[in-house]
Amino acid sequence: IILSKLGLVAREYKDYKKAIKYFNESNDLALSVNYKDVIKSNFENLSEIYDSINNYKNAYKYYKLYNEVKDSLFNAETHKQMTELQKK
Protein backbone atom coordinates (compact mmCIF):
# COMPACT_ATOMS: atom_id res chain seq x y z
CA ILE A 1 0.00 0.00 0.00
CA ILE A 2 2.86 2.38 0.80
CA LEU A 3 4.33 1.77 -2.65
CA SER A 4 0.97 2.69 -4.19
CA LYS A 5 0.92 5.92 -2.19
CA LEU A 6 4.45 6.73 -3.38
CA GLY A 7 3.23 6.07 -6.91
CA LEU A 8 0.38 8.53 -6.42
CA VAL A 9 2.78 11.20 -5.13
CA ALA A 10 5.17 10.64 -8.06
CA ARG A 11 2.23 10.80 -10.46
CA GLU A 12 1.05 14.06 -8.89
CA TYR A 13 4.51 15.53 -9.50
CA LYS A 14 4.39 14.16 -13.06
CA ASP A 15 7.38 11.91 -12.40
CA TYR A 16 5.76 9.17 -14.45
CA LYS A 17 8.83 6.95 -14.64
CA LYS A 18 8.99 6.72 -10.83
CA ALA A 19 5.22 6.36 -10.55
CA ILE A 20 5.23 3.41 -12.95
CA LYS A 21 8.08 1.83 -10.96
CA TYR A 22 6.22 2.20 -7.65
CA PHE A 23 2.93 0.88 -9.03
CA ASN A 24 4.67 -2.12 -10.58
CA GLU A 25 6.48 -2.89 -7.32
CA SER A 26 3.23 -2.51 -5.41
CA ASN A 27 1.55 -4.86 -7.87
CA ASP A 28 4.26 -7.49 -7.42
CA LEU A 29 3.58 -7.50 -3.67
CA ALA A 30 -0.20 -7.34 -4.04
CA LEU A 31 -0.20 -10.21 -6.54
CA SER A 32 1.88 -12.34 -4.19
CA VAL A 33 -0.83 -12.09 -1.52
CA ASN A 34 -3.80 -11.76 -3.90
CA TYR A 35 -4.78 -8.30 -2.62
CA LYS A 36 -7.20 -7.53 -5.44
CA ASP A 37 -8.29 -4.06 -4.35
CA VAL A 38 -4.70 -2.83 -4.55
CA ILE A 39 -4.13 -4.68 -7.82
CA LYS A 40 -7.23 -3.05 -9.31
CA SER A 41 -6.14 0.41 -8.19
CA ASN A 42 -2.60 -0.09 -9.49
CA PHE A 43 -3.84 -1.22 -12.90
CA GLU A 44 -6.15 1.79 -13.10
CA ASN A 45 -3.34 4.18 -12.17
CA LEU A 46 -0.95 2.58 -14.64
CA SER A 47 -3.54 2.88 -17.38
CA GLU A 48 -4.05 6.57 -16.63
CA ILE A 49 -0.31 7.28 -16.48
CA TYR A 50 0.35 5.59 -19.80
CA ASP A 51 -2.56 7.53 -21.29
CA SER A 52 -1.01 10.76 -19.97
CA ILE A 53 2.25 10.04 -21.75
CA ASN A 54 0.48 9.00 -24.97
CA ASN A 55 1.51 5.35 -24.65
CA TYR A 56 -1.90 4.11 -25.70
CA LYS A 57 -0.87 0.48 -26.15
CA ASN A 58 0.07 0.14 -22.48
CA ALA A 59 -2.82 2.38 -21.40
CA TYR A 60 -5.23 -0.03 -23.07
CA LYS A 61 -3.40 -3.08 -21.70
CA TYR A 62 -3.68 -1.87 -18.12
CA TYR A 63 -7.25 -0.66 -18.64
CA LYS A 64 -8.23 -4.17 -19.71
CA LEU A 65 -6.45 -5.67 -16.68
CA TYR A 66 -8.16 -3.13 -14.41
CA ASN A 67 -11.57 -4.10 -15.80
CA GLU A 68 -10.86 -7.82 -15.39
CA VAL A 69 -9.99 -7.40 -11.71
CA LYS A 70 -12.89 -4.98 -11.15
CA ASP A 71 -15.33 -7.48 -12.69
CA SER A 72 -13.84 -10.30 -10.65
CA LEU A 73 -14.32 -8.32 -7.43
CA PHE A 74 -17.86 -7.40 -8.42
CA ASN A 75 -18.73 -11.02 -9.21
CA ALA A 76 -17.27 -12.21 -5.90
CA GLU A 77 -19.26 -9.60 -3.99
CA THR A 78 -22.46 -10.45 -5.88
CA HIS A 79 -21.94 -14.15 -5.16
CA LYS A 80 -21.38 -13.38 -1.48
CA GLN A 81 -24.58 -11.33 -1.31
CA MET A 82 -26.59 -14.03 -3.08
CA THR A 83 -25.28 -16.64 -0.64
CA GLU A 84 -26.25 -14.43 2.31
CA LEU A 85 -29.74 -13.94 0.90
CA GLN A 86 -30.19 -17.68 0.42
CA LYS A 87 -29.34 -18.28 4.08
CA LYS A 88 -32.24 -16.07 5.21
N, CA, C and O atoms as a Tinker XYZ file with bonds, in Angstrom:
   352  protein
     1  N      0.838000   -1.195000    0.000000    73     2
     2  CA     0.000000    0.000000    0.000000    64     1     3
     3  C      0.875000    1.248000    0.000000    63     2     4     5
     4  O      0.562000    2.225000   -0.680000    81     3
     5  N      1.964000    1.224000    0.754000    73     3     6
     6  CA     2.856000    2.377000    0.795000    64     5     7
     7  C      3.447000    2.644000   -0.584000    63     6     8     9
     8  O      3.589000    3.799000   -0.985000    81     7
     9  N      3.789000    1.588000   -1.306000    73     7    10
    10  CA     4.330000    1.774000   -2.652000    64     9    11
    11  C      3.301000    2.428000   -3.569000    63    10    12    13
    12  O      3.651000    3.250000   -4.415000    81    11
    13  N      2.031000    2.062000   -3.400000    73    11    14
    14  CA     0.970000    2.689000   -4.192000    64    13    15
    15  C      0.868000    4.170000   -3.872000    63    14    16    17
    16  O      0.691000    4.997000   -4.767000    81    15
    17  N      0.980000    4.501000   -2.594000    73    15    18
    18  CA     0.922000    5.915000   -2.186000    64    17    19
    19  C      2.101000    6.697000   -2.770000    63    18    20    21
    20  O      1.941000    7.833000   -3.216000    81    19
    21  N      3.282000    6.080000   -2.764000    73    19    22
    22  CA     4.447000    6.727000   -3.376000    64    21    23
    23  C      4.218000    6.924000   -4.876000    63    22    24    25
    24  O      4.623000    7.934000   -5.452000    81    23
    25  N      3.562000    5.944000   -5.495000    73    23    26
    26  CA     3.227000    6.066000   -6.913000    64    25    27
    27  C      2.286000    7.225000   -7.167000    63    26    28    29
    28  O      2.429000    7.941000   -8.158000    81    27
    29  N      1.316000    7.415000   -6.271000    73    27    30
    30  CA     0.382000    8.533000   -6.423000    64    29    31
    31  C      1.098000    9.878000   -6.282000    63    30    32    33
    32  O      0.818000   10.820000   -7.025000    81    31
    33  N      2.024000    9.958000   -5.322000    73    31    34
    34  CA     2.784000   11.197000   -5.134000    64    33    35
    35  C      3.638000   11.478000   -6.371000    63    34    36    37
    36  O      3.661000   12.603000   -6.872000    81    35
    37  N      4.333000   10.462000   -6.858000    73    35    38
    38  CA     5.169000   10.642000   -8.057000    64    37    39
    39  C      4.307000   11.055000   -9.247000    63    38    40    41
    40  O      4.703000   11.906000  -10.043000    81    39
    41  N      3.135000   10.450000   -9.361000    73    39    42
    42  CA     2.231000   10.798000  -10.457000    64    41    43
    43  C      1.785000   12.246000  -10.342000    63    42    44    45
    44  O      1.723000   12.964000  -11.340000    81    43
    45  N      1.474000   12.675000   -9.127000    73    43    46
    46  CA     1.047000   14.059000   -8.891000    64    45    47
    47  C      2.129000   15.054000   -9.321000    63    46    48    49
    48  O      1.829000   16.131000   -9.836000    81    47
    49  N      3.385000   14.675000   -9.102000    73    47    50
    50  CA     4.506000   15.528000   -9.504000    64    49    51
    51  C      4.941000   15.286000  -10.947000    63    50    52    53
    52  O      5.962000   15.804000  -11.400000    81    51
    53  N      4.147000   14.488000  -11.657000    73    51    54
    54  CA     4.391000   14.164000  -13.065000    64    53    55
    55  C      5.731000   13.454000  -13.294000    63    54    56    57
    56  O      6.325000   13.547000  -14.368000    81    55
    57  N      6.185000   12.749000  -12.264000    73    55    58
    58  CA     7.379000   11.909000  -12.399000    64    57    59
    59  C      6.870000   10.510000  -12.761000    63    58    60    61
    60  O      6.855000    9.597000  -11.935000    81    59
    61  N      6.458000   10.376000  -14.012000    73    59    62
    62  CA     5.764000    9.172000  -14.449000    64    61    63
    63  C      6.641000    7.925000  -14.405000    63    62    64    65
    64  O      6.157000    6.827000  -14.130000    81    63
    65  N      7.922000    8.099000  -14.674000    73    63    66
    66  CA     8.830000    6.947000  -14.635000    64    65    67
    67  C      8.864000    6.342000  -13.224000    63    66    68    69
    68  O      8.775000    5.125000  -13.063000    81    67
    69  N      8.990000    7.195000  -12.218000    73    67    70
    70  CA     8.989000    6.719000  -10.828000    64    69    71
    71  C      7.624000    6.152000  -10.451000    63    70    72    73
    72  O      7.538000    5.121000   -9.785000    81    71
    73  N      6.574000    6.817000  -10.873000    73    71    74
    74  CA     5.221000    6.364000  -10.547000    64    73    75
    75  C      4.994000    4.959000  -11.099000    63    74    76    77
    76  O      4.470000    4.093000  -10.399000    81    75
    77  N      5.382000    4.735000  -12.328000    73    75    78
    78  CA     5.231000    3.409000  -12.946000    64    77    79
    79  C      6.021000    2.377000  -12.150000    63    78    80    81
    80  O      5.535000    1.273000  -11.902000    81    79
    81  N      7.233000    2.733000  -11.753000    73    79    82
    82  CA     8.078000    1.832000  -10.959000    64    81    83
    83  C      7.387000    1.466000   -9.648000    63    82    84    85
    84  O      7.317000    0.291000   -9.288000    81    83
    85  N      6.876000    2.468000   -8.937000    73    83    86
    86  CA     6.218000    2.202000   -7.654000    64    85    87
    87  C      4.955000    1.356000   -7.821000    63    86    88    89
    88  O      4.716000    0.434000   -7.041000    81    87
    89  N      4.155000    1.665000   -8.826000    73    87    90
    90  CA     2.926000    0.883000   -9.027000    64    89    91
    91  C      3.250000   -0.559000   -9.421000    63    90    92    93
    92  O      2.561000   -1.486000   -8.996000    81    91
    93  N      4.279000   -0.751000  -10.217000    73    91    94
    94  CA     4.667000   -2.116000  -10.578000    64    93    95
    95  C      5.197000   -2.886000   -9.367000    63    94    96    97
    96  O      4.887000   -4.065000   -9.199000    81    95
    97  N      5.986000   -2.234000   -8.532000    73    95    98
    98  CA     6.483000   -2.889000   -7.318000    64    97    99
    99  C      5.330000   -3.212000   -6.374000    63    98   100   101
   100  O      5.290000   -4.286000   -5.775000    81    99
   101  N      4.405000   -2.285000   -6.248000    73    99   102
   102  CA     3.226000   -2.514000   -5.413000    64   101   103
   103  C      2.419000   -3.697000   -5.940000    63   102   104   105
   104  O      1.926000   -4.524000   -5.174000    81   103
   105  N      2.296000   -3.757000   -7.256000    73   103   106
   106  CA     1.550000   -4.855000   -7.868000    64   105   107
   107  C      2.219000   -6.204000   -7.613000    63   106   108   109
   108  O      1.539000   -7.196000   -7.351000    81   107
   109  N      3.544000   -6.240000   -7.688000    73   107   110
   110  CA     4.256000   -7.491000   -7.416000    64   109   111
   111  C      3.908000   -8.009000   -6.020000    63   110   112   113
   112  O      3.630000   -9.194000   -5.836000    81   111
   113  N      3.927000   -7.104000   -5.043000    73   111   114
   114  CA     3.585000   -7.504000   -3.674000    64   113   115
   115  C      2.112000   -7.885000   -3.552000    63   114   116   117
   116  O      1.776000   -8.897000   -2.938000    81   115
   117  N      1.246000   -7.077000   -4.134000    73   115   118
   118  CA    -0.198000   -7.340000   -4.039000    64   117   119
   119  C     -0.564000   -8.658000   -4.717000    63   118   120   121
   120  O     -1.404000   -9.404000   -4.215000    81   119
   121  N      0.060000   -8.941000   -5.847000    73   119   122
   122  CA    -0.204000  -10.205000   -6.539000    64   121   123
   123  C      0.262000  -11.399000   -5.716000    63   122   124   125
   124  O     -0.363000  -12.460000   -5.745000    81   123
   125  N      1.359000  -11.227000   -4.983000    73   123   126
   126  CA     1.883000  -12.340000   -4.193000    64   125   127
   127  C      0.953000  -12.731000   -3.046000    63   126   128   129
   128  O      0.992000  -13.866000   -2.572000    81   127
   129  N      0.114000  -11.786000   -2.600000    73   127   130
   130  CA    -0.832000  -12.090000   -1.518000    64   129   131
   131  C     -2.287000  -11.978000   -1.983000    63   130   132   133
   132  O     -3.213000  -12.034000   -1.173000    81   131
   133  N     -2.473000  -11.819000   -3.288000    73   131   134
   134  CA    -3.800000  -11.760000   -3.904000    64   133   135
   135  C     -4.668000  -10.640000   -3.324000    63   134   136   137
   136  O     -5.847000  -10.849000   -3.038000    81   135
   137  N     -4.089000   -9.469000   -3.153000    73   135   138
   138  CA    -4.783000   -8.304000   -2.618000    64   137   139
   139  C     -5.409000   -7.552000   -3.796000    63   138   140   141
   140  O     -4.819000   -6.612000   -4.330000    81   139
   141  N     -6.607000   -7.979000   -4.190000    73   139   142
   142  CA    -7.205000   -7.530000   -5.444000    64   141   143
   143  C     -7.588000   -6.059000   -5.472000    63   142   144   145
   144  O     -7.551000   -5.440000   -6.535000    81   143
   145  N     -7.954000   -5.487000   -4.338000    73   143   146
   146  CA    -8.293000   -4.062000   -4.347000    64   145   147
   147  C     -7.088000   -3.207000   -4.733000    63   146   148   149
   148  O     -7.218000   -2.243000   -5.488000    81   147
   149  N     -5.929000   -3.562000   -4.215000    73   147   150
   150  CA    -4.704000   -2.826000   -4.545000    64   149   151
   151  C     -4.319000   -3.088000   -6.001000    63   150   152   153
   152  O     -3.917000   -2.170000   -6.716000    81   151
   153  N     -4.443000   -4.331000   -6.431000    73   151   154
   154  CA    -4.128000   -4.679000   -7.822000    64   153   155
   155  C     -5.004000   -3.865000   -8.773000    63   154   156   157
   156  O     -4.515000   -3.308000   -9.756000    81   155
   157  N     -6.290000   -3.801000   -8.474000    73   155   158
   158  CA    -7.229000   -3.048000   -9.314000    64   157   159
   159  C     -6.820000   -1.582000   -9.380000    63   158   160   161
   160  O     -6.769000   -0.998000  -10.462000    81   159
   161  N     -6.531000   -0.994000   -8.240000    73   159   162
   162  CA    -6.140000    0.409000   -8.185000    64   161   163
   163  C     -4.840000    0.663000   -8.946000    63   162   164   165
   164  O     -4.717000    1.654000   -9.667000    81   163
   165  N     -3.878000   -0.234000   -8.781000    73   163   166
   166  CA    -2.601000   -0.087000   -9.487000    64   165   167
   167  C     -2.793000   -0.154000  -10.994000    63   166   168   169
   168  O     -2.219000    0.651000  -11.727000    81   167
   169  N     -3.592000   -1.107000  -11.465000    73   167   170
   170  CA    -3.844000   -1.216000  -12.902000    64   169   171
   171  C     -4.528000    0.044000  -13.439000    63   170   172   173
   172  O     -4.209000    0.519000  -14.529000    81   171
   173  N     -5.461000    0.569000  -12.667000    73   171   174
   174  CA    -6.148000    1.789000  -13.098000    64   173   175
   175  C     -5.161000    2.959000  -13.187000    63   174   176   177
   176  O     -5.157000    3.706000  -14.165000    81   175
   177  N     -4.335000    3.106000  -12.165000    73   175   178
   178  CA    -3.344000    4.183000  -12.174000    64   177   179
   179  C     -2.345000    4.025000  -13.308000    63   178   180   181
   180  O     -1.998000    5.005000  -13.968000    81   179
   181  N     -1.882000    2.812000  -13.540000    73   179   182
   182  CA    -0.948000    2.582000  -14.643000    64   181   183
   183  C     -1.586000    2.925000  -15.984000    63   182   184   185
   184  O     -0.942000    3.516000  -16.852000    81   183
   185  N     -2.837000    2.558000  -16.147000    73   183   186
   186  CA    -3.544000    2.882000  -17.380000    64   185   187
   187  C     -3.612000    4.395000  -17.587000    63   186   188   189
   188  O     -3.377000    4.890000  -18.690000    81   187
   189  N     -3.931000    5.116000  -16.527000    73   187   190
   190  CA    -4.054000    6.566000  -16.631000    64   189   191
   191  C     -2.696000    7.239000  -16.877000    63   190   192   193
   192  O     -2.612000    8.216000  -17.621000    81   191
   193  N     -1.648000    6.719000  -16.259000    73   191   194
   194  CA    -0.313000    7.283000  -16.481000    64   193   195
   195  C      0.114000    7.074000  -17.925000    63   194   196   197
   196  O      0.584000    8.002000  -18.582000    81   195
   197  N     -0.051000    5.849000  -18.416000    73   195   198
   198  CA     0.347000    5.586000  -19.802000    64   197   199
   199  C     -0.469000    6.427000  -20.778000    63   198   200   201
   200  O      0.043000    6.860000  -21.810000    81   199
   201  N     -1.737000    6.657000  -20.451000    73   199   202
   202  CA    -2.555000    7.527000  -21.288000    64   201   203
   203  C     -1.998000    8.946000  -21.275000    63   202   204   205
   204  O     -1.965000    9.613000  -22.309000    81   203
   205  N     -1.561000    9.406000  -20.106000    73   203   206
   206  CA    -1.014000   10.761000  -19.966000    64   205   207
   207  C      0.243000   10.975000  -20.803000    63   206   208   209
   208  O      0.506000   12.082000  -21.274000    81   207
   209  N      1.011000    9.909000  -20.982000    73   207   210
   210  CA     2.254000   10.045000  -21.754000    64   209   211
   211  C      2.087000    9.528000  -23.192000    63   210   212   213
   212  O      3.061000    9.272000  -23.900000    81   211
   213  N      0.831000    9.389000  -23.589000    73   211   214
   214  CA     0.481000    8.996000  -24.967000    64   213   215
   215  C      0.982000    7.613000  -25.360000    63   214   216   217
   216  O      1.215000    7.339000  -26.537000    81   215
   217  N      1.145000    6.748000  -24.373000    73   215   218
   218  CA     1.509000    5.352000  -24.652000    64   217   219
   219  C      0.203000    4.562000  -24.602000    63   218   220   221
   220  O     -0.108000    3.907000  -23.607000    81   219
   221  N     -0.544000    4.637000  -25.686000    73   219   222
   222  CA    -1.903000    4.106000  -25.696000    64   221   223
   223  C     -1.953000    2.585000  -25.670000    63   222   224   225
   224  O     -2.924000    1.999000  -25.191000    81   223
   225  N     -0.914000    1.951000  -26.181000    73   223   226
   226  CA    -0.875000    0.484000  -26.152000    64   225   227
   227  C     -0.869000   -0.009000  -24.699000    63   226   228   229
   228  O     -1.665000   -0.872000  -24.331000    81   227
   229  N      0.025000    0.539000  -23.882000    73   227   230
   230  CA     0.074000    0.138000  -22.478000    64   229   231
   231  C     -1.133000    0.668000  -21.701000    63   230   232   233
   232  O     -1.613000    0.008000  -20.779000    81   231
   233  N     -1.621000    1.845000  -22.065000    73   231   234
   234  CA    -2.818000    2.376000  -21.402000    64   233   235
   235  C     -3.983000    1.403000  -21.581000    63   234   236   237
   236  O     -4.710000    1.104000  -20.634000    81   235
   237  N     -4.145000    0.922000  -22.791000    73   235   238
   238  CA    -5.229000   -0.032000  -23.069000    64   237   239
   239  C     -4.994000   -1.359000  -22.365000    63   238   240   241
   240  O     -5.927000   -1.954000  -21.825000    81   239
   241  N     -3.754000   -1.822000  -22.369000    73   239   242
   242  CA    -3.403000   -3.084000  -21.699000    64   241   243
   243  C     -3.794000   -3.034000  -20.224000    63   242   244   245
   244  O     -4.444000   -3.948000  -19.716000    81   243
   245  N     -3.394000   -1.962000  -19.542000    73   243   246
   246  CA    -3.682000   -1.872000  -18.115000    64   245   247
   247  C     -5.145000   -1.565000  -17.850000    63   246   248   249
   248  O     -5.672000   -1.937000  -16.801000    81   247
   249  N     -5.812000   -0.891000  -18.783000    73   247   250
   250  CA    -7.249000   -0.660000  -18.639000    64   249   251
   251  C     -8.009000   -1.984000  -18.699000    63   250   252   253
   252  O     -8.942000   -2.211000  -17.929000    81   251
   253  N     -7.599000   -2.849000  -19.620000    73   251   254
   254  CA    -8.234000   -4.168000  -19.713000    64   253   255
   255  C     -7.990000   -4.972000  -18.438000    63   254   256   257
   256  O     -8.909000   -5.612000  -17.925000    81   255
   257  N     -6.757000   -4.946000  -17.923000    73   255   258
   258  CA    -6.449000   -5.666000  -16.685000    64   257   259
   259  C     -7.251000   -5.099000  -15.518000    63   258   260   261
   260  O     -7.768000   -5.851000  -14.691000    81   259
   261  N     -7.352000   -3.785000  -15.453000    73   259   262
   262  CA    -8.159000   -3.134000  -14.414000    64   261   263
   263  C     -9.601000   -3.628000  -14.465000    63   262   264   265
   264  O    -10.177000   -3.975000  -13.434000    81   263
   265  N    -10.179000   -3.662000  -15.652000    73   263   266
   266  CA   -11.570000   -4.101000  -15.798000    64   265   267
   267  C    -11.749000   -5.569000  -15.420000    63   266   268   269
   268  O    -12.767000   -5.939000  -14.835000    81   267
   269  N    -10.768000   -6.403000  -15.751000    73   267   270
   270  CA   -10.861000   -7.817000  -15.389000    64   269   271
   271  C    -10.902000   -7.997000  -13.875000    63   270   272   273
   272  O    -11.712000   -8.765000  -13.356000    81   271
   273  N    -10.028000   -7.288000  -13.174000    73   271   274
   274  CA    -9.988000   -7.395000  -11.714000    64   273   275
   275  C    -11.248000   -6.784000  -11.109000    63   274   276   277
   276  O    -11.825000   -7.343000  -10.176000    81   275
   277  N    -11.672000   -5.641000  -11.636000    73   275   278
   278  CA   -12.890000   -4.985000  -11.149000    64   277   279
   279  C    -14.093000   -5.915000  -11.299000    63   278   280   281
   280  O    -14.896000   -6.049000  -10.376000    81   279
   281  N    -14.216000   -6.557000  -12.463000    73   279   282
   282  CA   -15.326000   -7.481000  -12.694000    64   281   283
   283  C    -15.244000   -8.691000  -11.768000    63   282   284   285
   284  O    -16.261000   -9.173000  -11.268000    81   283
   285  N    -14.039000   -9.170000  -11.547000    73   283   286
   286  CA   -13.838000  -10.303000  -10.647000    64   285   287
   287  C    -14.282000   -9.953000   -9.235000    63   286   288   289
   288  O    -14.956000  -10.746000   -8.577000    81   287
   289  N    -13.908000   -8.772000   -8.770000    73   287   290
   290  CA   -14.316000   -8.324000   -7.427000    64   289   291
   291  C    -15.827000   -8.153000   -7.348000    63   290   292   293
   292  O    -16.447000   -8.529000   -6.353000    81   291
   293  N    -16.417000   -7.587000   -8.393000    73   291   294
   294  CA   -17.863000   -7.398000   -8.423000    64   293   295
   295  C    -18.581000   -8.744000   -8.384000    63   294   296   297
   296  O    -19.546000   -8.919000   -7.640000    81   295
   297  N    -18.106000   -9.690000   -9.186000    73   295   298
   298  CA   -18.734000  -11.017000   -9.211000    64   297   299
   299  C    -18.607000  -11.722000   -7.871000    63   298   300   301
   300  O    -19.545000  -12.388000   -7.433000    81   299
   301  N    -17.466000  -11.585000   -7.217000    73   299   302
   302  CA   -17.272000  -12.209000   -5.905000    64   301   303
   303  C    -18.215000  -11.589000   -4.884000    63   302   304   305
   304  O    -18.796000  -12.299000   -4.064000    81   303
   305  N    -18.369000  -10.280000   -4.929000    73   303   306
   306  CA   -19.264000   -9.600000   -3.989000    64   305   307
   307  C    -20.717000   -9.982000   -4.262000    63   306   308   309
   308  O    -21.484000  -10.208000   -3.327000    81   307
   309  N    -21.095000  -10.057000   -5.526000    73   307   310
   310  CA   -22.459000  -10.452000   -5.879000    64   309   311
   311  C    -22.742000  -11.875000   -5.411000    63   310   312   313
   312  O    -23.814000  -12.157000   -4.874000    81   311
   313  N    -21.787000  -12.761000   -5.614000    73   311   314
   314  CA   -21.943000  -14.150000   -5.162000    64   313   315
   315  C    -22.102000  -14.203000   -3.638000    63   314   316   317
   316  O    -22.935000  -14.946000   -3.120000    81   315
   317  N    -21.311000  -13.424000   -2.944000    73   315   318
   318  CA   -21.382000  -13.381000   -1.478000    64   317   319
   319  C    -22.761000  -12.897000   -1.023000    63   318   320   321
   320  O    -23.348000  -13.460000   -0.099000    81   319
   321  N    -23.267000  -11.864000   -1.666000    73   319   322
   322  CA   -24.582000  -11.325000   -1.311000    64   321   323
   323  C    -25.685000  -12.342000   -1.607000    63   322   324   325
   324  O    -26.614000  -12.502000   -0.815000    81   323
   325  N    -25.582000  -13.016000   -2.730000    73   323   326
   326  CA   -26.585000  -14.034000   -3.077000    64   325   327
   327  C    -26.580000  -15.168000   -2.056000    63   326   328   329
   328  O    -27.639000  -15.657000   -1.664000    81   327
   329  N    -25.400000  -15.582000   -1.630000    73   327   330
   330  CA   -25.275000  -16.638000   -0.641000    64   329   331
   331  C    -25.909000  -16.203000    0.674000    63   330   332   333
   332  O    -26.608000  -16.982000    1.322000    81   331
   333  N    -25.663000  -14.957000    1.063000    73   331   334
   334  CA   -26.248000  -14.434000    2.314000    64   333   335
   335  C    -27.763000  -14.386000    2.218000    63   334   336   337
   336  O    -28.452000  -14.711000    3.184000    81   335
   337  N    -28.289000  -13.990000    1.076000    73   335   338
   338  CA   -29.743000  -13.937000    0.901000    64   337   339
   339  C    -30.362000  -15.332000    0.947000    63   338   340   341
   340  O    -31.465000  -15.498000    1.467000    81   339
   341  N    -29.672000  -16.327000    0.416000    73   339   342
   342  CA   -30.189000  -17.684000    0.417000    64   341   343
   343  C    -30.229000  -18.279000    1.825000    63   342   344   345
   344  O    -31.032000  -19.168000    2.107000    81   343
   345  N    -29.365000  -17.786000    2.695000    73   343   346
   346  CA   -29.340000  -18.277000    4.082000    64   345   347
   347  C    -30.524000  -17.788000    4.883000    63   346   348   349
   348  O    -30.896000  -18.403000    5.882000    81   347
   349  N    -31.123000  -16.687000    4.457000    73   347   350
   350  CA   -32.241000  -16.075000    5.211000    64   349   351
   351  C    -33.546000  -16.749000    4.935000    63   350   352
   352  O    -34.573000  -16.355000    5.488000    81   351
